[in-house]
């Protein structure tokens, strides 16, 4: 076995998970600790930014210490430290970024400012590291609570945007649908669970954007259709709720498959080969959507890759991995780099090592 002396610490605090992870230089995950703030936010039916920031502040130090302990290393053993510096809820992002910078400053370590979306975008390479990471370029469907995009990932920091949502993100649509159906928070897993007992053809919900000659998404109309359908019901019961959840999920599956089919055609034009389709982000944890997308790639004779669930939802292993990829390319950042609430992935191109 190859001996390695390089270790990287990753920190993630951009939304409602406080997370720290340690990878070795070959991308093996030595520790990956995630503390979910779900219980803090549940009474409000969504993430409250101020509560999130305070909770990150309360727990991050302990989680970093735990990750370092589990990895069996000290700060002096690190080669670099990576933290999410955006996009996300700015208070939380600042807690993680400032902590990471302080450790970097104290121990004279290089600091790597990681774009949270790039963390998700590169997570399939971390997931496949044991067999040699999946190679660029690949087609990426990034589906999370705040984002819904199709991109060609050409390299670290190099992304070509094919399409994005013109209104709600798909995770947001799951969360709002769950709230309307009284399924609680967070919505995605609740809708998926309820849908298991439902009939996906019970309601005829619209498939927004299907057939359009681009790769964009829209979910606002679907969400409204769910609301009207619920309002029309004389009485909602467990079965009608399950049917609505399943019918909503089928509509989302059809939309994602259609949009990905378009993007595959565009990728073939751009790169002359069919892509591996990779799905990342919290919504990629949904089994029905994974099944629909792998059905699409099977029918097109292409490969499909979805990271395991714990690397799909927010975590620090993907941030450490993105940091490691950048570190290997010599892409480190100054300590005065700012935390950013908005930071589109395509903006990384300006600084890409091309
Ligand atoms: O990537 P993520 O953990 O955080 C963001 O960066 O947004 O994604 C969270 C989103 C939430 O909207 C959540 O409802 C959704 O991912 N999600 C799911 C599932 N698990 C999480 N959506 C559908 N099915 C799931 N099983
Ligand atoms: Zn995320």
GROMACS .gro file of C-alpha atoms and ligand atoms in nm, residues 14-17 116-117 120 143-147 170-172 174-175 186-192 249 281-287 289 312-314 318, ligand 1:
model
   63
   14UNK     CA    1  -2.283   2.711   0.439
   15UNK     CA    2  -2.632   2.598   0.534
   16UNK     CA    3  -2.769   2.387   0.818
   17UNK     CA    4  -2.501   2.122   0.854
  116UNK     CA    5  -1.975   2.484  -0.213
  117UNK     CA    6  -2.118   2.401  -0.557
  120UNK     CA    7  -2.088   1.894  -0.494
  143UNK     CA    8  -2.974   1.935  -0.772
  144UNK     CA    9  -2.989   2.077  -0.421
  145UNK     CA   10  -3.201   2.298  -0.199
  146UNK     CA   11  -3.081   2.618  -0.361
  147UNK     CA   12  -2.956   2.504  -0.701
  170UNK     CA   13  -3.579   2.128  -0.730
  171UNK     CA   14  -3.498   2.074  -0.360
  172UNK     CA   15  -3.701   2.384  -0.282
  174UNK     CA   16  -3.963   1.915  -0.269
  175UNK     CA   17  -3.953   2.119   0.053
  186UNK     CA   18  -3.696   1.862   0.553
  187UNK     CA   19  -3.918   1.794   0.259
  188UNK     CA   20  -3.716   1.578   0.022
  189UNK     CA   21  -3.679   1.266   0.235
  190UNK     CA   22  -4.040   1.308   0.365
  191UNK     CA   23  -4.185   1.323   0.012
  192UNK     CA   24  -3.976   1.025  -0.095
  249UNK     CA   25  -4.201   1.286  -0.767
  281UNK     CA   26  -2.646   1.763  -0.446
  282UNK     CA   27  -2.898   1.677  -0.175
  283UNK     CA   28  -3.179   1.579  -0.414
  284UNK     CA   29  -2.947   1.318  -0.566
  285UNK     CA   30  -3.020   1.116  -0.251
  286UNK     CA   31  -3.366   1.039  -0.397
  287UNK     CA   32  -3.385   0.677  -0.510
  289UNK     CA   33  -3.484   1.003  -0.933
  312UNK     CA   34  -2.481   1.377  -0.173
  313UNK     CA   35  -2.621   1.580   0.114
  314UNK     CA   36  -2.401   1.856   0.261
  318UNK     CA   37  -1.653   1.688  -0.052
  355LIG     O1   38  -2.718   1.977  -0.106
  355LIG     P1   39  -2.806   1.997   0.012
  355LIG     O2   40  -2.784   1.905   0.133
  355LIG     O3   41  -2.802   2.146   0.062
  355LIG     C1   42  -2.795   2.252  -0.029
  355LIG     O4   43  -2.681   2.289  -0.070
  355LIG     O5   44  -2.907   2.299  -0.068
  355LIG     O6   45  -2.955   1.980  -0.039
  355LIG     C2   46  -3.065   1.992   0.046
  355LIG     C3   47  -3.191   1.967  -0.035
  355LIG     C4   48  -3.319   1.993   0.044
  355LIG     O7   49  -3.407   2.070  -0.037
  355LIG     C5   50  -3.375   1.853   0.067
  355LIG     O8   51  -3.518   1.850   0.077
  355LIG     C6   52  -3.326   1.780  -0.057
  355LIG     O9   53  -3.194   1.829  -0.078
  355LIG     N1   54  -3.322   1.635  -0.036
  355LIG     C7   55  -3.400   1.550  -0.106
  355LIG     C8   56  -3.375   1.421  -0.052
  355LIG     N2   57  -3.283   1.434   0.049
  355LIG     C9   58  -3.252   1.566   0.056
  355LIG     N3   59  -3.487   1.570  -0.208
  355LIG    C10   60  -3.551   1.463  -0.257
  355LIG     N4   61  -3.535   1.336  -0.208
  355LIG    C11   62  -3.449   1.312  -0.107
  355LIG     N5   63  -3.434   1.188  -0.059
   0.00000   0.00000   0.00000
